[in-house]
Amino acid sequence: MILEGKRVLITGGTGSLGKVLVRRLLSGEMGKPKKLIVFSRDEAKQHEMRMEYRHRIAATDEVILP
C-alpha cells in the first residue's frame, strides 16, 4: 500500500476535507501509516476530534495524545 509505514502530515486536519482524510487514513484503506500528524488552527475542533477518537476502540495512542 502507498502509505504503509510512512509519516503523514495533514494541515487543516479538523476542516471538512481534513476530517474525511484523517478517517480514511485511520481506516487503513491506503495502508497503515507509521505516524499521522494533524495540524489545525482551531483548538476547539482539535480538542473535539481528540475526544471523538479517544472513545473509539481503533484509535492509537498517537492519535489521542494531548
mmCIF file of N, CA and C in Angstrom:
data_model
loop_
_atom_site.group_PDB
_atom_site.id
_atom_site.type_symbol
_atom_site.label_atom_id
_atom_site.label_comp_id
_atom_site.label_asym_id
_atom_site.label_seq_id
_atom_site.Cartn_x
_atom_site.Cartn_y
_atom_site.Cartn_z
ATOM 1 N N MET A 1 0.834 -1.179 0.000
ATOM 2 C CA MET A 1 0.000 0.000 0.000
ATOM 3 C C MET A 1 0.883 1.249 0.000
ATOM 4 N N ILE A 2 0.364 2.296 -0.535
ATOM 5 C CA ILE A 2 1.150 3.509 -0.784
ATOM 6 C C ILE A 2 1.620 4.218 0.494
ATOM 7 N N LEU A 3 0.840 4.192 1.569
ATOM 8 C CA LEU A 3 1.217 4.923 2.790
ATOM 9 C C LEU A 3 1.704 4.011 3.915
ATOM 10 N N GLU A 4 1.886 2.752 3.643
ATOM 11 C CA GLU A 4 2.324 1.789 4.650
ATOM 12 C C GLU A 4 3.660 2.219 5.250
ATOM 13 N N GLY A 5 3.684 2.404 6.581
ATOM 14 C CA GLY A 5 4.917 2.745 7.282
ATOM 15 C C GLY A 5 5.412 4.171 7.099
ATOM 16 N N LYS A 6 4.653 5.016 6.446
ATOM 17 C CA LYS A 6 5.063 6.407 6.203
ATOM 18 C C LYS A 6 4.583 7.318 7.323
ATOM 19 N N ARG A 7 5.204 8.475 7.436
ATOM 20 C CA ARG A 7 4.722 9.527 8.329
ATOM 21 C C ARG A 7 3.897 10.477 7.477
ATOM 22 N N VAL A 8 2.680 10.768 7.917
ATOM 23 C CA VAL A 8 1.763 11.593 7.132
ATOM 24 C C VAL A 8 1.382 12.825 7.944
ATOM 25 N N LEU A 9 1.494 14.002 7.317
ATOM 26 C CA LEU A 9 1.133 15.272 7.930
ATOM 27 C C LEU A 9 -0.086 15.815 7.199
ATOM 28 N N ILE A 10 -1.129 16.145 7.956
ATOM 29 C CA ILE A 10 -2.331 16.733 7.371
ATOM 30 C C ILE A 10 -2.493 18.124 7.965
ATOM 31 N N THR A 11 -2.432 19.145 7.110
ATOM 32 C CA THR A 11 -2.691 20.503 7.568
ATOM 33 C C THR A 11 -4.171 20.787 7.348
ATOM 34 N N GLY A 12 -4.767 21.543 8.259
ATOM 35 C CA GLY A 12 -6.207 21.778 8.171
ATOM 36 C C GLY A 12 -6.980 20.510 8.491
ATOM 37 N N GLY A 13 -6.441 19.712 9.380
ATOM 38 C CA GLY A 13 -6.991 18.392 9.671
ATOM 39 C C GLY A 13 -8.345 18.365 10.341
ATOM 40 N N THR A 14 -8.809 19.483 10.885
ATOM 41 C CA THR A 14 -10.124 19.487 11.529
ATOM 42 C C THR A 14 -11.190 20.132 10.648
ATOM 43 N N GLY A 15 -10.820 20.521 9.449
ATOM 44 C CA GLY A 15 -11.808 21.037 8.498
ATOM 45 C C GLY A 15 -12.581 19.884 7.874
ATOM 46 N N SER A 16 -13.523 20.202 7.009
ATOM 47 C CA SER A 16 -14.368 19.153 6.438
ATOM 48 C C SER A 16 -13.554 18.144 5.619
ATOM 49 N N LEU A 17 -12.663 18.609 4.759
ATOM 50 C CA LEU A 17 -11.844 17.696 3.960
ATOM 51 C C LEU A 17 -10.818 16.977 4.833
ATOM 52 N N GLY A 18 -10.218 17.700 5.764
ATOM 53 C CA GLY A 18 -9.216 17.111 6.649
ATOM 54 C C GLY A 18 -9.775 15.984 7.492
ATOM 55 N N LYS A 19 -10.984 16.170 8.016
ATOM 56 C CA LYS A 19 -11.598 15.121 8.847
ATOM 57 C C LYS A 19 -11.856 13.853 8.042
ATOM 58 N N VAL A 20 -12.303 14.015 6.810
ATOM 59 C CA VAL A 20 -12.540 12.851 5.951
ATOM 60 C C VAL A 20 -11.221 12.145 5.654
ATOM 61 N N LEU A 21 -10.183 12.922 5.367
ATOM 62 C CA LEU A 21 -8.876 12.345 5.076
ATOM 63 C C LEU A 21 -8.325 11.589 6.285
ATOM 64 N N VAL A 22 -8.430 12.174 7.468
ATOM 65 C CA VAL A 22 -7.967 11.508 8.690
ATOM 66 C C VAL A 22 -8.697 10.184 8.877
ATOM 67 N N ARG A 23 -10.006 10.210 8.731
ATOM 68 C CA ARG A 23 -10.810 8.993 8.894
ATOM 69 C C ARG A 23 -10.395 7.911 7.894
ATOM 70 N N ARG A 24 -10.178 8.309 6.637
ATOM 71 C CA ARG A 24 -9.775 7.340 5.610
ATOM 72 C C ARG A 24 -8.382 6.779 5.884
ATOM 73 N N LEU A 25 -7.472 7.636 6.348
ATOM 74 C CA LEU A 25 -6.127 7.162 6.653
ATOM 75 C C LEU A 25 -6.131 6.199 7.837
ATOM 76 N N LEU A 26 -6.937 6.502 8.841
ATOM 77 C CA LEU A 26 -7.005 5.620 10.012
ATOM 78 C C LEU A 26 -7.709 4.305 9.703
ATOM 79 N N SER A 27 -8.527 4.278 8.652
ATOM 80 C CA SER A 27 -9.220 3.035 8.282
ATOM 81 C C SER A 27 -8.247 2.030 7.667
ATOM 82 N N GLY A 28 -7.102 2.513 7.173
ATOM 83 C CA GLY A 28 -6.103 1.620 6.603
ATOM 84 C C GLY A 28 -6.325 1.282 5.142
ATOM 85 N N GLU A 29 -7.257 1.945 4.487
ATOM 86 C CA GLU A 29 -7.533 1.605 3.093
ATOM 87 C C GLU A 29 -6.381 1.950 2.154
ATOM 88 N N MET A 30 -5.464 2.824 2.576
ATOM 89 C CA MET A 30 -4.296 3.156 1.760
ATOM 90 C C MET A 30 -3.018 2.682 2.436
ATOM 91 N N GLY A 31 -3.156 1.756 3.358
ATOM 92 C CA GLY A 31 -2.031 1.274 4.143
ATOM 93 C C GLY A 31 -2.053 1.927 5.516
ATOM 94 N N LYS A 32 -1.335 1.334 6.428
ATOM 95 C CA LYS A 32 -1.274 1.867 7.790
ATOM 96 C C LYS A 32 -0.058 2.771 7.928
ATOM 97 N N PRO A 33 -0.273 4.092 8.047
ATOM 98 C CA PRO A 33 0.878 4.986 8.244
ATOM 99 C C PRO A 33 1.552 4.722 9.585
ATOM 100 N N LYS A 34 2.862 4.940 9.646
ATOM 101 C CA LYS A 34 3.603 4.797 10.898
ATOM 102 C C LYS A 34 3.149 5.862 11.897
ATOM 103 N N LYS A 35 2.917 7.065 11.383
ATOM 104 C CA LYS A 35 2.506 8.173 12.239
ATOM 105 C C LYS A 35 1.625 9.108 11.433
ATOM 106 N N LEU A 36 0.571 9.590 12.066
ATOM 107 C CA LEU A 36 -0.346 10.538 11.443
ATOM 108 C C LEU A 36 -0.373 11.792 12.303
ATOM 109 N N ILE A 37 0.047 12.917 11.727
ATOM 110 C CA ILE A 37 0.101 14.185 12.443
ATOM 111 C C ILE A 37 -0.958 15.106 11.849
ATOM 112 N N VAL A 38 -1.805 15.661 12.720
ATOM 113 C CA VAL A 38 -2.888 16.533 12.265
ATOM 114 C C VAL A 38 -2.665 17.930 12.823
ATOM 115 N N PHE A 39 -2.557 18.910 11.928
ATOM 116 C CA PHE A 39 -2.438 20.308 12.322
ATOM 117 C C PHE A 39 -3.734 21.043 12.020
ATOM 118 N N SER A 40 -4.076 21.962 12.905
ATOM 119 C CA SER A 40 -5.260 22.794 12.715
ATOM 120 C C SER A 40 -5.074 24.071 13.513
ATOM 121 N N ARG A 41 -5.642 25.162 13.031
ATOM 122 C CA ARG A 41 -5.575 26.428 13.772
ATOM 123 C C ARG A 41 -6.668 26.515 14.829
ATOM 124 N N ASP A 42 -7.674 25.673 14.736
ATOM 125 C CA ASP A 42 -8.830 25.741 15.628
ATOM 126 C C ASP A 42 -8.663 24.775 16.809
ATOM 127 N N GLU A 43 -8.281 25.315 17.955
ATOM 128 C CA GLU A 43 -8.038 24.475 19.130
ATOM 129 C C GLU A 43 -9.286 23.742 19.596
ATOM 130 N N ALA A 44 -10.441 24.378 19.495
ATOM 131 C CA ALA A 44 -11.685 23.733 19.929
ATOM 132 C C ALA A 44 -11.979 22.502 19.070
ATOM 133 N N LYS A 45 -11.777 22.631 17.766
ATOM 134 C CA LYS A 45 -12.011 21.488 16.878
ATOM 135 C C LYS A 45 -10.978 20.396 17.098
ATOM 136 N N GLN A 46 -9.744 20.781 17.410
ATOM 137 C CA GLN A 46 -8.710 19.790 17.716
ATOM 138 C C GLN A 46 -9.116 18.988 18.954
ATOM 139 N N HIS A 47 -9.569 19.701 19.979
ATOM 140 C CA HIS A 47 -9.989 19.033 21.203
ATOM 141 C C HIS A 47 -11.186 18.111 20.931
ATOM 142 N N GLU A 48 -12.140 18.585 20.141
ATOM 143 C CA GLU A 48 -13.316 17.780 19.800
ATOM 144 C C GLU A 48 -12.896 16.504 19.054
ATOM 145 N N MET A 49 -11.972 16.641 18.106
ATOM 146 C CA MET A 49 -11.502 15.469 17.356
ATOM 147 C C MET A 49 -10.775 14.498 18.288
ATOM 148 N N ARG A 50 -9.937 15.023 19.164
ATOM 149 C CA ARG A 50 -9.205 14.179 20.113
ATOM 150 C C ARG A 50 -10.168 13.400 20.992
ATOM 151 N N MET A 51 -11.213 14.070 21.494
ATOM 152 C CA MET A 51 -12.189 13.391 22.359
ATOM 153 C C MET A 51 -12.971 12.329 21.573
ATOM 154 N N GLU A 52 -13.289 12.637 20.331
ATOM 155 C CA GLU A 52 -14.016 11.680 19.490
ATOM 156 C C GLU A 52 -13.198 10.406 19.299
ATOM 157 N N TYR A 53 -11.904 10.547 18.985
ATOM 158 C CA TYR A 53 -11.057 9.371 18.774
ATOM 159 C C TYR A 53 -10.683 8.677 20.080
ATOM 160 N N ARG A 54 -10.699 9.387 21.172
ATOM 161 C CA ARG A 54 -10.393 8.775 22.465
ATOM 162 C C ARG A 54 -11.421 7.703 22.820
ATOM 163 N N HIS A 55 -12.646 7.871 22.359
ATOM 164 C CA HIS A 55 -13.714 6.925 22.686
ATOM 165 C C HIS A 55 -13.881 5.827 21.641
ATOM 166 N N ARG A 56 -12.981 5.765 20.666
ATOM 167 C CA ARG A 56 -13.030 4.707 19.658
ATOM 168 C C ARG A 56 -12.025 3.628 20.007
ATOM 169 N N ILE A 57 -12.405 2.407 19.778
ATOM 170 C CA ILE A 57 -11.519 1.280 20.060
ATOM 171 C C ILE A 57 -10.314 1.288 19.139
ATOM 172 N N ALA A 58 -10.482 1.731 17.881
ATOM 173 C CA ALA A 58 -9.411 1.669 16.897
ATOM 174 C C ALA A 58 -8.394 2.790 17.018
ATOM 175 N N ALA A 59 -8.639 3.786 17.856
ATOM 176 C CA ALA A 59 -7.698 4.902 17.994
ATOM 177 C C ALA A 59 -6.401 4.421 18.618
ATOM 178 N N THR A 60 -5.297 4.971 18.170
ATOM 179 C CA THR A 60 -3.995 4.604 18.723
ATOM 180 C C THR A 60 -3.551 5.710 19.680
ATOM 181 N N ASP A 61 -2.544 5.423 20.474
ATOM 182 C CA ASP A 61 -2.029 6.404 21.422
ATOM 183 C C ASP A 61 -1.581 7.682 20.717
ATOM 184 N N GLU A 62 -0.986 7.547 19.533
ATOM 185 C CA GLU A 62 -0.503 8.713 18.807
ATOM 186 C C GLU A 62 -1.641 9.653 18.446
ATOM 187 N N VAL A 63 -2.816 9.110 18.203
ATOM 188 C CA VAL A 63 -3.964 9.926 17.806
ATOM 189 C C VAL A 63 -4.515 10.705 18.978
ATOM 190 N N ILE A 64 -4.484 10.131 20.169
ATOM 191 C CA ILE A 64 -5.189 10.759 21.278
ATOM 192 C C ILE A 64 -4.281 11.509 22.244
ATOM 193 N N LEU A 65 -2.999 11.596 21.954
ATOM 194 C CA LEU A 65 -2.123 12.346 22.846
ATOM 195 C C LEU A 65 -2.503 13.820 22.835
ATOM 196 N N PRO A 66 -2.430 14.478 24.000
ATOM 197 C CA PRO A 66 -2.741 15.905 24.074
ATOM 198 C C PRO A 66 -1.729 16.747 23.334
#
